[in-house]
Coordinates of C-alpha atoms in Angstrom, one line a residue:
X1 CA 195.5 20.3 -158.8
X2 CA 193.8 23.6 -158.2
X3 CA 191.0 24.9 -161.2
X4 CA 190.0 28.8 -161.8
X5 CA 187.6 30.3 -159.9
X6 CA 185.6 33.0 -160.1
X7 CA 183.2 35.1 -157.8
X8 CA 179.9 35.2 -158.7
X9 CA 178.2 38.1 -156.8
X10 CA 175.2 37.2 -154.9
X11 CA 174.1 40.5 -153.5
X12 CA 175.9 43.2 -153.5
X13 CA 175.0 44.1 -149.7
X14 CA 176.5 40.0 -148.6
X15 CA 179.3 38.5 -148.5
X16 CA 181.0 37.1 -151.8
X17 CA 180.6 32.6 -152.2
X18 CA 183.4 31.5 -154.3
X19 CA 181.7 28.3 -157.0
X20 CA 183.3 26.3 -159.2
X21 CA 182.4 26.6 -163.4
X22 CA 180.7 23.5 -164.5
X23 CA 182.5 24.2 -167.3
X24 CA 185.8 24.3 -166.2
X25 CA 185.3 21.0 -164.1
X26 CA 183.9 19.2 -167.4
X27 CA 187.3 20.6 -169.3
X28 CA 189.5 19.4 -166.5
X29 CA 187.9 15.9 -166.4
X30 CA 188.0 15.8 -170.7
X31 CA 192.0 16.5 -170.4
X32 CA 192.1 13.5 -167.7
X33 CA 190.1 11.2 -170.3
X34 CA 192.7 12.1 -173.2
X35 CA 195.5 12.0 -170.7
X36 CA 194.6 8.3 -169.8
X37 CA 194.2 7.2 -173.8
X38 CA 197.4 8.7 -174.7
X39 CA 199.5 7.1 -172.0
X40 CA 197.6 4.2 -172.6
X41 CA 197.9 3.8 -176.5
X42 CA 201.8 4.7 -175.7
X43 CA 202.4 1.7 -173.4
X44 CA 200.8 -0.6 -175.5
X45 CA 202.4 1.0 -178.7
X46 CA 206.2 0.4 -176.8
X47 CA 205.3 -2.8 -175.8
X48 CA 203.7 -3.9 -179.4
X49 CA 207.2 -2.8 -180.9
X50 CA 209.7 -4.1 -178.3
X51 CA 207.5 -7.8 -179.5
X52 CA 206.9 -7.0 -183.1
X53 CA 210.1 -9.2 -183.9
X54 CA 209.9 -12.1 -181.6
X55 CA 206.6 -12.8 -183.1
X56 CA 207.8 -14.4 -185.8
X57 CA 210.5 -16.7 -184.9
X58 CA 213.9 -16.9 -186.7
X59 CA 213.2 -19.2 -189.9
X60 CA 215.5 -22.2 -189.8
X61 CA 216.4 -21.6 -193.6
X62 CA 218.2 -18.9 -192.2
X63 CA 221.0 -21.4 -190.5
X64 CA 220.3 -24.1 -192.9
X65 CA 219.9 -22.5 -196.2
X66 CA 223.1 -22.5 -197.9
X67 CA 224.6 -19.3 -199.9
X68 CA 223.4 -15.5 -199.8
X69 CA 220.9 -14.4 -202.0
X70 CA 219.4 -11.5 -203.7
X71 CA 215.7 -10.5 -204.1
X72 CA 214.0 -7.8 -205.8
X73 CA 210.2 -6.3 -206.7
X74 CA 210.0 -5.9 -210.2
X75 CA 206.8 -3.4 -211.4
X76 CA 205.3 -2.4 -214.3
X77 CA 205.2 -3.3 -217.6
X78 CA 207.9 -6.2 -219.8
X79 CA 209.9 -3.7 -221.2
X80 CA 210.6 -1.7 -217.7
X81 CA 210.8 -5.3 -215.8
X82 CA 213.1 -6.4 -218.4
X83 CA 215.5 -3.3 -217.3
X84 CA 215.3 -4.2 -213.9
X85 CA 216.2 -7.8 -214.1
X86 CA 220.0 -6.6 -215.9
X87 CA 220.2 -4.6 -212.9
X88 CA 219.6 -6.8 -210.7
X89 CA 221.8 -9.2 -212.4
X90 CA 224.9 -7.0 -212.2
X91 CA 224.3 -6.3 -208.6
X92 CA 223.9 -9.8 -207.7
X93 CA 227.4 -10.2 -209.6
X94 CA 229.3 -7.4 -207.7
X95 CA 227.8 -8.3 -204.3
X96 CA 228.3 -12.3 -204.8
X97 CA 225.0 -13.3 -204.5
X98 CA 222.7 -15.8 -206.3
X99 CA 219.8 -14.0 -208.1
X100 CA 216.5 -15.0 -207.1
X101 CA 215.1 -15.1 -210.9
X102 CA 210.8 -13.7 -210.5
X103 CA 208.0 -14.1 -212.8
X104 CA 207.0 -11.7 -215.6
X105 CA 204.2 -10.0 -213.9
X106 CA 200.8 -8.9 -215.5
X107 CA 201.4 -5.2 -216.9
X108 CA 201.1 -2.8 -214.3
X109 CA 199.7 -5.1 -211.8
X110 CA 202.3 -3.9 -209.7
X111 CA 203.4 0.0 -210.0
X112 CA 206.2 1.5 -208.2
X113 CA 204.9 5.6 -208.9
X114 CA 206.5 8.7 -209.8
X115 CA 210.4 9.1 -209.0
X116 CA 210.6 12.2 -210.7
X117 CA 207.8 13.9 -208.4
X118 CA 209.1 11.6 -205.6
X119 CA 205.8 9.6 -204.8
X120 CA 206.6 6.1 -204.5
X121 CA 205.6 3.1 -202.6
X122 CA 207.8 2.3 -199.9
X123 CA 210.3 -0.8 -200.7
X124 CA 208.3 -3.0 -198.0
X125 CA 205.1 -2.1 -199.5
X126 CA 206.2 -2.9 -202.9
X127 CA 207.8 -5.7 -202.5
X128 CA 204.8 -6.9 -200.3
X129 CA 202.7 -6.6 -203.8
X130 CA 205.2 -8.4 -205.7
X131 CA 205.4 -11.4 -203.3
X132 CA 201.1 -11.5 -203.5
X133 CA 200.7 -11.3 -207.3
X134 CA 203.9 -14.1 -207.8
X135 CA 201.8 -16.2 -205.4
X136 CA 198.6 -15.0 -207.1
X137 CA 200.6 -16.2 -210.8
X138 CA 200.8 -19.4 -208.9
X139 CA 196.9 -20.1 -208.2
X140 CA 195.9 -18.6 -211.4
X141 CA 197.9 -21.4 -213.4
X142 CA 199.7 -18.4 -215.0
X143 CA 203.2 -18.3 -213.6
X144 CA 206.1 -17.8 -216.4
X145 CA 209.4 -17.2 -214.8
X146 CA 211.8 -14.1 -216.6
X147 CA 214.2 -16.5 -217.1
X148 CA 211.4 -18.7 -219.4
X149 CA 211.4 -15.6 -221.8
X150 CA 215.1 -13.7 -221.7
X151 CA 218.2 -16.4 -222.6
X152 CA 220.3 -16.9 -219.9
X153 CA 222.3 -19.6 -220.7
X154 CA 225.3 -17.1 -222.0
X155 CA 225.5 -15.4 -219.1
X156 CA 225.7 -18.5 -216.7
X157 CA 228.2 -20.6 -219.3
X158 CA 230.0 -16.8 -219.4
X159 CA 230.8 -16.7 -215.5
X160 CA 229.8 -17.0 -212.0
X161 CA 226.6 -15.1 -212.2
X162 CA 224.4 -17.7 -210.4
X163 CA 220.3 -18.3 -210.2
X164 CA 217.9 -19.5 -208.9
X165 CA 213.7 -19.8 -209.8
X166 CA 211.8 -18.4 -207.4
X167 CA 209.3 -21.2 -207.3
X168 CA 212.4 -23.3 -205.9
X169 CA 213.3 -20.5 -203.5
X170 CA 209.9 -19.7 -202.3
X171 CA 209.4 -24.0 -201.8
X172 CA 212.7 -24.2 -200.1
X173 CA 213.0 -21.5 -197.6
X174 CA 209.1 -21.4 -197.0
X175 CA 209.0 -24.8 -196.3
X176 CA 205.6 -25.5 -199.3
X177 CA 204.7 -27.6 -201.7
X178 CA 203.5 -25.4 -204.4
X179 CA 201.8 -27.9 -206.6
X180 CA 199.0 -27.7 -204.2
X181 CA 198.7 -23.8 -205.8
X182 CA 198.0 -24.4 -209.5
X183 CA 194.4 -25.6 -208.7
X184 CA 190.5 -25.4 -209.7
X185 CA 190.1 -25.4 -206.6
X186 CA 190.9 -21.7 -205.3
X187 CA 190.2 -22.4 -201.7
X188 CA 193.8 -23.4 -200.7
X189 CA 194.6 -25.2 -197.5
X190 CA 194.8 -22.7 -194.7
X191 CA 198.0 -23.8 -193.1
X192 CA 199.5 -23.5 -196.5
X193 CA 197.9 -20.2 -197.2
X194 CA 199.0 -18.7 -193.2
X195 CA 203.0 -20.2 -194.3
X196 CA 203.0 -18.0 -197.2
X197 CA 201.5 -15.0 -195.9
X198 CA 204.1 -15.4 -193.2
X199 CA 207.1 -16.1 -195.2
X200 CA 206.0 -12.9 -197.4
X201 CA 205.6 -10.6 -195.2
X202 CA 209.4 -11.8 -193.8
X203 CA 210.9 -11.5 -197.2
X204 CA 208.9 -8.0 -197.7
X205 CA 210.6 -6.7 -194.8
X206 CA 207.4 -5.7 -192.8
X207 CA 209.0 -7.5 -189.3
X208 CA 212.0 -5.6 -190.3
X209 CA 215.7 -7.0 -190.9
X210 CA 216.9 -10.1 -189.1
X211 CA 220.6 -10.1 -188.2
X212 CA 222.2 -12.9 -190.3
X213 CA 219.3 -13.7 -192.1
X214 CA 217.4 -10.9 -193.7
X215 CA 218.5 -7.5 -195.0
X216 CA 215.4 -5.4 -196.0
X217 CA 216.7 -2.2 -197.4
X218 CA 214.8 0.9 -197.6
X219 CA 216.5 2.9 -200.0
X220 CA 214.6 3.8 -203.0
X221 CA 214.5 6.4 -205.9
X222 CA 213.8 9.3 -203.3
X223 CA 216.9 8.6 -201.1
X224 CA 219.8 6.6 -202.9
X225 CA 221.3 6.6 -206.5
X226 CA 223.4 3.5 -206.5
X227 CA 226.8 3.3 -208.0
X228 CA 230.0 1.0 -208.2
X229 CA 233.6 2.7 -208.3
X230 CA 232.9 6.4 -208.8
X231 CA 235.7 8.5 -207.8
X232 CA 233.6 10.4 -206.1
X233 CA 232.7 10.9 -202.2
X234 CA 230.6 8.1 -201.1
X235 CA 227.4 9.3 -199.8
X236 CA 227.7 12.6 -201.8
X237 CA 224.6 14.4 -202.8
X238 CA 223.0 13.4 -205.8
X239 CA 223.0 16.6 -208.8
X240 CA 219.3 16.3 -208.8
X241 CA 217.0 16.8 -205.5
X242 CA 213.4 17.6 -205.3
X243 CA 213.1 21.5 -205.4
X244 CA 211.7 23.8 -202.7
X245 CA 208.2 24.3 -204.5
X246 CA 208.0 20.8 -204.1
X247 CA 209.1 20.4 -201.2
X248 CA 207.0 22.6 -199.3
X249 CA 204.0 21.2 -201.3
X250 CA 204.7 17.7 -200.8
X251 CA 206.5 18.1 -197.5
X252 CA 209.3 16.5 -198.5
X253 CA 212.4 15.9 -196.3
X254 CA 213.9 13.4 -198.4
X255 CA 217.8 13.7 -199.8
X256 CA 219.0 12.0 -202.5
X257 CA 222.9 10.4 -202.3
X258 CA 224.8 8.5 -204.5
X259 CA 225.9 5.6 -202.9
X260 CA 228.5 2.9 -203.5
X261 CA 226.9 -0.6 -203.8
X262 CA 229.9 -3.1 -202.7
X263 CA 231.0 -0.3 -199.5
X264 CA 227.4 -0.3 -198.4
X265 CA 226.1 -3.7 -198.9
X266 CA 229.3 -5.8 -199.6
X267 CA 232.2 -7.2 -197.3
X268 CA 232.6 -6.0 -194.0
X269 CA 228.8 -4.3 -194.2
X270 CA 226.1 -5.0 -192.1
X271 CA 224.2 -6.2 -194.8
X272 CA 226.9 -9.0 -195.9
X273 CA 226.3 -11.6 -193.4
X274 CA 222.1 -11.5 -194.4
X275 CA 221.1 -15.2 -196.4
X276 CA 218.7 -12.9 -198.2
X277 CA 219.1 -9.1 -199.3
X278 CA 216.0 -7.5 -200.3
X279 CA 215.9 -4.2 -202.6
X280 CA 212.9 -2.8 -203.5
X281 CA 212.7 -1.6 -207.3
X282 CA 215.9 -1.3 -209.0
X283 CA 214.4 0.4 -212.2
X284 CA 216.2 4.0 -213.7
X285 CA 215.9 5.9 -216.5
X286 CA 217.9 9.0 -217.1
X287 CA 216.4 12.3 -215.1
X288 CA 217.7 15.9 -215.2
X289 CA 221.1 14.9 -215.8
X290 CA 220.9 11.9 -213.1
X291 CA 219.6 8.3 -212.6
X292 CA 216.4 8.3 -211.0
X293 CA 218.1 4.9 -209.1
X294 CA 221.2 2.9 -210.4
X295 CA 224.2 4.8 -212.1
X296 CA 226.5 1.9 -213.0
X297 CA 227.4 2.5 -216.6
X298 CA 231.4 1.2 -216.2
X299 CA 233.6 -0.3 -213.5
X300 CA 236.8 0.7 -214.9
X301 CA 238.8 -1.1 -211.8
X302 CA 237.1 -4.6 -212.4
X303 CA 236.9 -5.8 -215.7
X304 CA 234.9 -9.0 -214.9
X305 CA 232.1 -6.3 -214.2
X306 CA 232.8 -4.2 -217.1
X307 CA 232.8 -7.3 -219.4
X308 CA 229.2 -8.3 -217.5
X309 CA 227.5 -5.0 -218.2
X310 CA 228.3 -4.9 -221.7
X311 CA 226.7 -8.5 -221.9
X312 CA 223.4 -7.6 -220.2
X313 CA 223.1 -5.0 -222.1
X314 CA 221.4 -6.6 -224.4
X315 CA 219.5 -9.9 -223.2
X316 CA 218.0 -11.8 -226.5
X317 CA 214.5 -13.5 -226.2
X318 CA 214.5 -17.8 -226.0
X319 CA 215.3 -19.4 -229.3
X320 CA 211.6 -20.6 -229.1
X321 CA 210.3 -16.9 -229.6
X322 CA 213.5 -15.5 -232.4
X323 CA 212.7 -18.7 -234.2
X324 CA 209.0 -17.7 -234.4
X325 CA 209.8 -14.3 -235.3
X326 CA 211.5 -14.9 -238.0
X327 CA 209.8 -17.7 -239.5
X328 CA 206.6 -15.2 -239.5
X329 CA 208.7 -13.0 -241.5
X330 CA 210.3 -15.4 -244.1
X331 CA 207.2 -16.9 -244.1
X332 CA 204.4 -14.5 -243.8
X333 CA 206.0 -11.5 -244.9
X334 CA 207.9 -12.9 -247.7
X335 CA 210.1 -9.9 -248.6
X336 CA 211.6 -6.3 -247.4
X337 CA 209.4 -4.7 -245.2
X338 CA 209.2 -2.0 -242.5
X339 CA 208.0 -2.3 -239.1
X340 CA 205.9 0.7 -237.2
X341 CA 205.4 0.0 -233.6
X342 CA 202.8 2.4 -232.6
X343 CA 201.6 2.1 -229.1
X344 CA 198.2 4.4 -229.2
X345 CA 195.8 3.6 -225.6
X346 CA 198.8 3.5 -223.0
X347 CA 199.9 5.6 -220.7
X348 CA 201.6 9.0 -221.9
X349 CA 201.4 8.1 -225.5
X350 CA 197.1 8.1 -225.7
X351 CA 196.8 11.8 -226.3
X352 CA 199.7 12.0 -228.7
X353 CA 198.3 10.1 -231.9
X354 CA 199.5 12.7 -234.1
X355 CA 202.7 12.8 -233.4
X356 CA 203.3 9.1 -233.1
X357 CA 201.6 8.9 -236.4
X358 CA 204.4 11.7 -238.0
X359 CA 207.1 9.6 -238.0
X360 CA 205.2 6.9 -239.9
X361 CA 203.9 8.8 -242.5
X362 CA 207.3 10.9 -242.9
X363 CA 209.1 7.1 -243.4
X364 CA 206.5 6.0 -246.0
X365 CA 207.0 9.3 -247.7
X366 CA 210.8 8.5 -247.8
X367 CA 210.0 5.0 -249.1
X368 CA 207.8 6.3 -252.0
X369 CA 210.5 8.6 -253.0
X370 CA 213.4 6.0 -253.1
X371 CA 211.0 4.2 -255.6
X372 CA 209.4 1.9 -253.4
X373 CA 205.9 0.5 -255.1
X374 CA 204.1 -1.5 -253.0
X375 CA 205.3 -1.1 -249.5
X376 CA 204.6 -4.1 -246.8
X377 CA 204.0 -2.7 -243.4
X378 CA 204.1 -5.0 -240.2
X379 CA 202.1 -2.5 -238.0
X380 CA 202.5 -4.0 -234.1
X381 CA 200.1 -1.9 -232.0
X382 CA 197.5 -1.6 -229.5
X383 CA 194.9 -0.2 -231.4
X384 CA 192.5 -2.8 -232.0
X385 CA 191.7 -3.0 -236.2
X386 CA 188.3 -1.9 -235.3
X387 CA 189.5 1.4 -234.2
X388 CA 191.7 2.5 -237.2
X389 CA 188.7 3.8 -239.3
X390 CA 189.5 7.8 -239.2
X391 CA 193.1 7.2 -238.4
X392 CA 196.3 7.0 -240.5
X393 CA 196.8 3.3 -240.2
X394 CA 193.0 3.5 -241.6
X395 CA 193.8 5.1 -244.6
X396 CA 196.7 3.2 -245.6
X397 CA 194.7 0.1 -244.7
X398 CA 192.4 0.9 -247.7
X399 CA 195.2 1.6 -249.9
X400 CA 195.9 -1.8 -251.1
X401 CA 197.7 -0.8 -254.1
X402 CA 200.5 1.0 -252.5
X403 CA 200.7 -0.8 -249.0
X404 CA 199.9 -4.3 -247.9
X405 CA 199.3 -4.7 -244.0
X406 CA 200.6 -7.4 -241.7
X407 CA 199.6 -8.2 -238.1
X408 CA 199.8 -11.0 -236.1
X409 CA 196.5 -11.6 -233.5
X410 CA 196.9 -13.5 -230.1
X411 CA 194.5 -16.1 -231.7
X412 CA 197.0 -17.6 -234.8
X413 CA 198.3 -20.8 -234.8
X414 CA 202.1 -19.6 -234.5
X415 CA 201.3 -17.9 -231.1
X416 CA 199.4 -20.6 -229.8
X417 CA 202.4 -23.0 -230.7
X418 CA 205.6 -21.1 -229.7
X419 CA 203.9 -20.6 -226.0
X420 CA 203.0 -23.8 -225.8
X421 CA 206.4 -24.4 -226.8
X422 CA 208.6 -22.1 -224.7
X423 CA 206.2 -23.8 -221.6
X424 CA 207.2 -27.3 -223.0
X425 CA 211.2 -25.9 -222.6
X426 CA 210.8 -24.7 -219.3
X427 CA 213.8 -22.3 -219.2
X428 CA 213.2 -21.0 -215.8
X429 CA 213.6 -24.3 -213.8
X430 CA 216.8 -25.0 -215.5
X431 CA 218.9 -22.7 -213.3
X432 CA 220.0 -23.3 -209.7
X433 CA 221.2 -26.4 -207.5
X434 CA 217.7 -27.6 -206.3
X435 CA 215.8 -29.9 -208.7
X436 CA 212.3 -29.2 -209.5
X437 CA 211.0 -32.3 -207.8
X438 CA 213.0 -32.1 -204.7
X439 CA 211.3 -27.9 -204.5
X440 CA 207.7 -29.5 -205.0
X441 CA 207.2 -28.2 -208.3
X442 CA 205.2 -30.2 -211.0
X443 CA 206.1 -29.2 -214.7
X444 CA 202.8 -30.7 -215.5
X445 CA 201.2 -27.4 -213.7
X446 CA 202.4 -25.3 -216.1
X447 CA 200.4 -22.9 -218.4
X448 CA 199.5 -23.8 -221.5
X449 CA 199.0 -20.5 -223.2
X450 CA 200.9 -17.3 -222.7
X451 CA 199.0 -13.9 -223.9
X452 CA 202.4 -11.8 -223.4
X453 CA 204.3 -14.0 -226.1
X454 CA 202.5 -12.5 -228.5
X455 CA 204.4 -9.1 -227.8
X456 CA 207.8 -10.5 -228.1
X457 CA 207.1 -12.5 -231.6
X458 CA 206.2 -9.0 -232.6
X459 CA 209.4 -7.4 -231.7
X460 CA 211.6 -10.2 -232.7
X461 CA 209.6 -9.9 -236.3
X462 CA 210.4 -5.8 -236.2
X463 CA 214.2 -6.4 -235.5
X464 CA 213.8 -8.5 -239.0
X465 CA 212.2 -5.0 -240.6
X466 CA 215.4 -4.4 -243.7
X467 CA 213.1 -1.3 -244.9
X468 CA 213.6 0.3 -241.4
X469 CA 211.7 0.6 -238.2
X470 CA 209.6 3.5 -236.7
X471 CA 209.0 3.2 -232.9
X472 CA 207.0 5.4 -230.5
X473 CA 208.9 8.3 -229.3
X474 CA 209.9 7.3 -225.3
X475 CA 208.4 3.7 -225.7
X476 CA 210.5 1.0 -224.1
X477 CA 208.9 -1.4 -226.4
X478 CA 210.8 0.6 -229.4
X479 CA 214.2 1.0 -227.3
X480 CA 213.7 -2.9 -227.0
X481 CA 213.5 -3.8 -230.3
X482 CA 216.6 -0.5 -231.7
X483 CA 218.6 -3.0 -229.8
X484 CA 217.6 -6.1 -231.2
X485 CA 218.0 -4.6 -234.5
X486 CA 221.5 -3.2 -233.2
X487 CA 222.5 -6.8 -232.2
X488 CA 221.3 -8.6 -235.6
X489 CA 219.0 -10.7 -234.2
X490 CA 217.2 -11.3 -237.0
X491 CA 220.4 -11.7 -239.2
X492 CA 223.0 -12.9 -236.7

């Protein structure tokens, strides 16, 4: 290869030398460093990906395991997990799979981002969380499976909609012994502790999908709305999409389309033949006239669906936790009373005390007017007692002649009991064809106390409220409990 050159003059009276720059020559041998990196890096690159697969050999579930299955990462708090698990449900029905049933996770150990502004984690990456703080439920002692809170038992007596725990999934296709988990002793054996990280990383998709055996999908909230029977294109554009101030900000390329469920995923798919089909979140909410994620509403051309997605629609608590409720208010209570749900610290609703306290004080009004004397007031919020001085709830506090207060606190007897008994009941092992024993799973490893039951006595006792209910404005806590109340939970 030839460089520049220049001529330097040496005496103007002489002949002219050509000489090389020294810095031209440094450049040239700079490029041929970088040159040498890059096609080095890119070999090893080609080759890493061309092995990335065969480094983790086929798992032998995937031949021996019998039936298809469905798994999916949950996120973010009970109410929004809650949602997810009907979802997931009704997709498991339409695609004919068995739903693998997951633990109620901490609040917002696990959170999926901002659909809206489309920043999310990646389906891999979240379902990679899920799979560690499940496992992490599992050291701790603290594992409760969904399926130990929400009633299932109508919905598998109903029809065909099948579970399975998955503590006897995770001991089955892993190949573990999870009693070993729920230790003191933290420091796990390592071969154990390698066959889960493994087996994770498989499910989460990060060795991408296995023909026959795993189907990792990457569609999320940014990409696909899912639907079932729209007589519409398949793969049409979505109504919303992020907008061009966004998209040059963000530098977003993605395109949202609605998409048909059972064509893309179902019969004759490539997705069909997987053992296990792995979503990522399969939470919506309503957006700008759209679902951020899942828009199946009706299937007008298959009424067992139809019929299932007015069941899950509403999904009542275990008869441990409504008997609870309403024992604390026949019991406690002892009369009519009205229920304010004010949720104060989290999220969104921390710089809007006034107007979560408006509604309240607007009801009580209403109350006094209709002759009401002493009004009882369950108040279920997080806004610890210490804190009311200066609010609302603080002033009504003191006035004992016209109101009288009720909470219930994590430490009373009737929440210690009903989690102790909802663990005693073990719901969540009931479901699916492998016994508990056989999967390697130890009832006697079970937690005895359960912090989160404390919310749902709370909303079973506000569904008994026959003076009315007042709920935060956009809380899923309060759309939780309108449908109790709409379902007669209390009464029925």
């Amino acid at each position: 290869m030839e460089t520049e050159t220049f001529i330097r003059p040496i005496n103007t009276n002489k002949s002219k030398k050509k000489q090389t720059s020294p810095l031209l020559i440094f450049l040239f041998l700079f490029i041929l460093i970088l040159l040498f990196f890059y096609l080095n890096n890119f070999i090893f690159l080609s080759l890493s990906k061309k092995k990335s697969i065969p480094i983790i050999p086929r798992p032998s579930q995937c031949s021996s395991t019998k039936g298809k299955f469905l798994w999916y990462a949950p996120h973010s708090g009970f109410s929004n997990q809650l949602a997810e698990f009907k979802n997931a449900i009704l997709i498991a029905k339409i695609l004919n799979r068995t739903l693998i049933v997951p633990p109620v996770l901490d609040h917002h150990a696990v959170a999926l981002g901002s659909c809206p502004k489309f920043r999310v984690l990646n389906p891999n990456e979240l379902r990679y969380k899920v799979w560690n703080h499940s496992i992490q439920l599992l050291r701790d002692c603290r594992y409760v499976s969904m399926a130990d809170i929400v009633d299932l038992s109508p919905l598998v007596s109903y029809s065909t909609v099948r579970f399975v725990d998955f503590r006897t999934f995770v001991s089955s296709w892993c190949g573990v012994n999870l009693n070993v988990l729920c230790s003191k002793d933290q420091n796990i054996p390592s071969l154990l502790s390698e066959s889960l990280r493994q087996c994770g990383s498989l499910l989460s998709g990060y060795y991408g999908s296995i023909s026959g055996c795993l189907s990792a999908l990457e569609d999320d909230c940014r990409t696909t709305v899912w639907t079932y029977q729209e007589d519409v294109e398949d793969g049409a554009l979505d109504s919303f999409q992020p907008d061009d101030q966004l998209k040059k900000k963000k530098k977003i390329s993605f395109i949202r389309r609605r998409k048909d469920v059972y064509k893309a995923l179902g019969p004759g798919s490539a997705a069909e033949s997987a053992t296990v089909l792995a979503f990522g979140s399969l939470f919506t909410a309503p957006y700008k006239g759209s679902e951020s994620h899942i828009d199946i509403h009706e299937a007008p051309n298959d009424p067992i669906i139809q019929t299932l997605i007015e069941k899950i629609e509403f999904l009542p608590f275990v008869p441990e936790i409504i008997n609870a409720g309403k024992k604390f208010a026949l019991q406690t209570i002892k009369g009519p009373f009205l229920c304010a749900q004010l949720r104060l610290l989290d999220g969104q609703f921390k710089n809007h005390h006034k107007a979560t306290f408006l509604g309240l004080k607007q009801k009580i009004e209403f109350l006094k007017q209709t002759g009401q004397k002493r009004i009882h007031v369950f108040v279920m919020t997080d806004l610890p007692m210490a804190n009311w001085t200066g609010s609302y709830l603080g002033s009504i506090a003191k006035d004992s002649d016209a109101f009288k207060l009720f909470v219930i606190r994590e430490e009373d007897d009737l929440v210690q009991e009903t989690a102790k008994e909802v663990m005693d009941a073990g719901h969540g092992l009931k479901h699916g064809s492998v016994s508990q024993s056989s999967a390697g799973i130890n009832k006697r490893h079970h937690p005895q106390s359960l912090s989160d039951v404390l919310l749902y006595i709370e909303e079973v006792v506000c569904s008994c409220a026959s003076l009315g209910f007042v709920g935060t404005a956009g809380s899923t806590i309060a759309e939780s409990i309108e449908l109790m109340r709409k379902h007669d939970v209390c009464f029925g």
